[in-house]
C-alpha positions as semicolon CSV with decimal commas, in nm:
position;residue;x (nm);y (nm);z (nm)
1;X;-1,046;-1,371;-9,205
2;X;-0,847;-1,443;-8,883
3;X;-0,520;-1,637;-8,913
4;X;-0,472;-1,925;-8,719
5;X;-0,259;-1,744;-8,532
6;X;-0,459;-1,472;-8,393
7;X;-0,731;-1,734;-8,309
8;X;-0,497;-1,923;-8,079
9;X;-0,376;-1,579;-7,942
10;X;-0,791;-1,443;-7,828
11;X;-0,790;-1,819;-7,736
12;X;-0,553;-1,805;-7,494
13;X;-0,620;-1,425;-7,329
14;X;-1,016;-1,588;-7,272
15;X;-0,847;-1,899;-7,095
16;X;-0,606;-1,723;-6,914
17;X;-0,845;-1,471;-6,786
18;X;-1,137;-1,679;-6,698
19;X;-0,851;-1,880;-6,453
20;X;-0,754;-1,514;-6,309
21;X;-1,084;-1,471;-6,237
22;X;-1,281;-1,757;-6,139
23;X;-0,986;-1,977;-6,055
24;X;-0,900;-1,801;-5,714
25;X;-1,262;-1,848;-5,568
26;X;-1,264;-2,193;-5,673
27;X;-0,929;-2,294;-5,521
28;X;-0,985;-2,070;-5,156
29;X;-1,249;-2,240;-5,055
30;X;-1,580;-2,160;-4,801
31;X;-1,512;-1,784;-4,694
32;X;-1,571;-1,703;-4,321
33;X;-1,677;-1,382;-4,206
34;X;-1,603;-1,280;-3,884
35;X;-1,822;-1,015;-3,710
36;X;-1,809;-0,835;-3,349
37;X;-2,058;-0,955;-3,139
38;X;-2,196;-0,671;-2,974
39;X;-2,368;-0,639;-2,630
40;X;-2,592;-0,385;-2,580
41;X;-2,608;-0,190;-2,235
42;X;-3,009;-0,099;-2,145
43;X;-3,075;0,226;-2,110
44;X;-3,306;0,191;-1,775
45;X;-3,282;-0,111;-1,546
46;X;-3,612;-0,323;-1,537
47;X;-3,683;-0,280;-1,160
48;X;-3,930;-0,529;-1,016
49;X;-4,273;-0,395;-0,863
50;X;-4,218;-0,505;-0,523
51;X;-4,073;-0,246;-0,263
52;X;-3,862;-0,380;0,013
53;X;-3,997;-0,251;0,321
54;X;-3,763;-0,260;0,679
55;X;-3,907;-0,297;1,025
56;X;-3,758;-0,074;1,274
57;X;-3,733;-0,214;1,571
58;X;-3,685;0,031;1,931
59;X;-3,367;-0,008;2,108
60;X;-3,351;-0,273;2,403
61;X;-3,254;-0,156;2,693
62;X;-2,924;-0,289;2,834
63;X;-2,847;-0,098;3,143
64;X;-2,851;-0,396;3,344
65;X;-2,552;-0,544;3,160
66;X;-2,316;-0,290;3,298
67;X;-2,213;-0,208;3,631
68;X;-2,405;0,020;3,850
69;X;-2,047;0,259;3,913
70;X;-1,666;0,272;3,762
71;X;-1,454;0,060;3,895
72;X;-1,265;0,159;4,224
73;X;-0,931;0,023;4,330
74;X;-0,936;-0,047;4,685
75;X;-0,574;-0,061;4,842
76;X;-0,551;-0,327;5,177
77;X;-0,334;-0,092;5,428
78;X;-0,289;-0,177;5,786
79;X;-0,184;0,131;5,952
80;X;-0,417;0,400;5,884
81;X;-0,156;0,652;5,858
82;X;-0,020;0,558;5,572
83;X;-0,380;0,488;5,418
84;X;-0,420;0,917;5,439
85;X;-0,020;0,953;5,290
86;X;-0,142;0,716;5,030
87;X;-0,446;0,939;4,963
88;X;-0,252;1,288;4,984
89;X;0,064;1,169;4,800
90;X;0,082;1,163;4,413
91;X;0,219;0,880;4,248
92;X;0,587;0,921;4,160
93;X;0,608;0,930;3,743
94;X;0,977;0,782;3,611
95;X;1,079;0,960;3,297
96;X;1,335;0,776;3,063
97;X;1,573;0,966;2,850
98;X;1,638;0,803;2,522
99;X;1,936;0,885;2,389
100;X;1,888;1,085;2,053
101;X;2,215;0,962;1,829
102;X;2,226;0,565;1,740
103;X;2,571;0,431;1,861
104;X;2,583;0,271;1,506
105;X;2,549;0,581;1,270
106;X;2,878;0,721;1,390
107;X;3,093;0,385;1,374
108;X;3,003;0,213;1,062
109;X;3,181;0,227;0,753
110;X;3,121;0,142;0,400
111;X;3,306;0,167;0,007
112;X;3,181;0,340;-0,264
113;X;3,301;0,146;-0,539
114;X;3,190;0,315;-0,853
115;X;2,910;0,480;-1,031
116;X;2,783;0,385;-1,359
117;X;2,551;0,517;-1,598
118;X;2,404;0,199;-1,684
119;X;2,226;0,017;-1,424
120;X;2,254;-0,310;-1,533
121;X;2,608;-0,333;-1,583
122;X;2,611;-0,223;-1,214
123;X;2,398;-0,481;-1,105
124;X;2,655;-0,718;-1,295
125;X;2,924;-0,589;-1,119
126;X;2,748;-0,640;-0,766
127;X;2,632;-1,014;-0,884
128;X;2,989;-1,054;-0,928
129;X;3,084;-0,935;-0,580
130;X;2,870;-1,077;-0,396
131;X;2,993;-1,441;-0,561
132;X;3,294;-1,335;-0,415
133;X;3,177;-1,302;-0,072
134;X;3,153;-0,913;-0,085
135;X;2,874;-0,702;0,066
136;X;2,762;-0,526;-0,238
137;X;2,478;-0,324;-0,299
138;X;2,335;-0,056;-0,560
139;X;2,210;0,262;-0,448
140;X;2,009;0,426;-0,756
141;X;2,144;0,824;-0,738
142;X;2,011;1,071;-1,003
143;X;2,122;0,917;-1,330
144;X;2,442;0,709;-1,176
145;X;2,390;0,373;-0,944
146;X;2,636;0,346;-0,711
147;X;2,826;-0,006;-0,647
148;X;2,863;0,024;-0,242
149;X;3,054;-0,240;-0,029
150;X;2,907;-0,287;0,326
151;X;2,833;-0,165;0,588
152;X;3,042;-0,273;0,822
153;X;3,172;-0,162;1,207
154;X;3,558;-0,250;1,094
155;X;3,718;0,033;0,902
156;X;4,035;-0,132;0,884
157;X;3,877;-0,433;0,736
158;X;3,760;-0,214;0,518
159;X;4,041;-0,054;0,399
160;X;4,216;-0,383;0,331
161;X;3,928;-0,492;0,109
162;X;3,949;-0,160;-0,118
163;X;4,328;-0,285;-0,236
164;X;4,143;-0,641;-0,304
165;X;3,885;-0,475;-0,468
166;X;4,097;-0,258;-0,686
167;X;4,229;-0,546;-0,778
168;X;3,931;-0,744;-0,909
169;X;3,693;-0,429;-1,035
170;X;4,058;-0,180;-1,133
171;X;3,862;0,069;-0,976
172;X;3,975;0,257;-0,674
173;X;3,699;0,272;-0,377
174;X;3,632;0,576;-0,141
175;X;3,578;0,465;0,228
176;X;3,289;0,674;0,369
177;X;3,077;0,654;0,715
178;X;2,750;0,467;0,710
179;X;2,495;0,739;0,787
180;X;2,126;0,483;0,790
181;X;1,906;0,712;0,801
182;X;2,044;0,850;0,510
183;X;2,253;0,571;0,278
């Protein structure tokens, strides 16, 4: 015969595993299942058995809209002499040279500040700047962007603003001309 013992111990392995197993479903609850709803494309549009049918109308004829000859541009002289020079003489044509070189590419100036790898350190920098009343700009260049102060027609103003500037930044700018065709 069993000792007490061993009949508590079976007693308890049943209990325990009857609440591993149905304990779980009991305490989760109503299950959901959740399944794609799925549209299905047909494979030959239904087309309807009526055929839409077009009249074709002939062209109208508007001939009597426009004017019977081109337009002529009749000039009021007095003298008929200079009605036949007039006639004879071809009108003079005025060509206009346009100079080829902008005034402004050849006298404006600007600072390269710096280049930095990291682009958002530069765009710090010119944040800062530009609180301080600077001209600042980035110019993306390969893998640097450049921190670039103006431009500006006043070189010497410029060249006073590089010792401010190495004073606020600790780097030392380059003065350059302002080409804007090609920054």
């Amino acid at each position: 015969m069993a000792s007490k013992f061993q009949n508590r111990l079976v007693g308890t392995i049943i209990l325990v595993s009857i609440g591993v197993i149905v304990l779980p479903d009991v305490l989760d609850g109503k299950k959901t299942h959740y399944q794609e709803e799925i549209a299905s494309i047909p494979i030959k549009p239904e087309l309807q058995s009526d055929v839409e049918t077009f009249e074709v109308l002939e062209p109208e004829d508007d001939s009597a809209a426009l004017p019977p000859t081109p337009v002529e541009v009749t000039l009021e002289v007095e003298d008929q002499g200079e009605q036949a020079q007039l006639e004879n003489k071809p009108l003079p044509v005025v060509v206009k040279e346009v100079p080829e070189r902008n005034e402004y590419q050849e006298s404006a100036w600007i600072i390269q500040l710096m280049a930095l790898k990291n682009a958002e350190n530069a765009e710090n920098v010119v944040k800062d700047l530009q609180k301080r009343g600077y001209q600042a700009h980035t110019k993306l260049d390969n893998s640097f962007t450049r921190v670039i102060i103006g431009p500006d027609i006043s070189k010497n103003k410029l060249e006073r603003q590089i010792k401010e500037l190495e004073k606020i930044t600790g780097s030392k700018g380059r003065l350059l001309k302002f080409k804007p065709l090609n920054p």
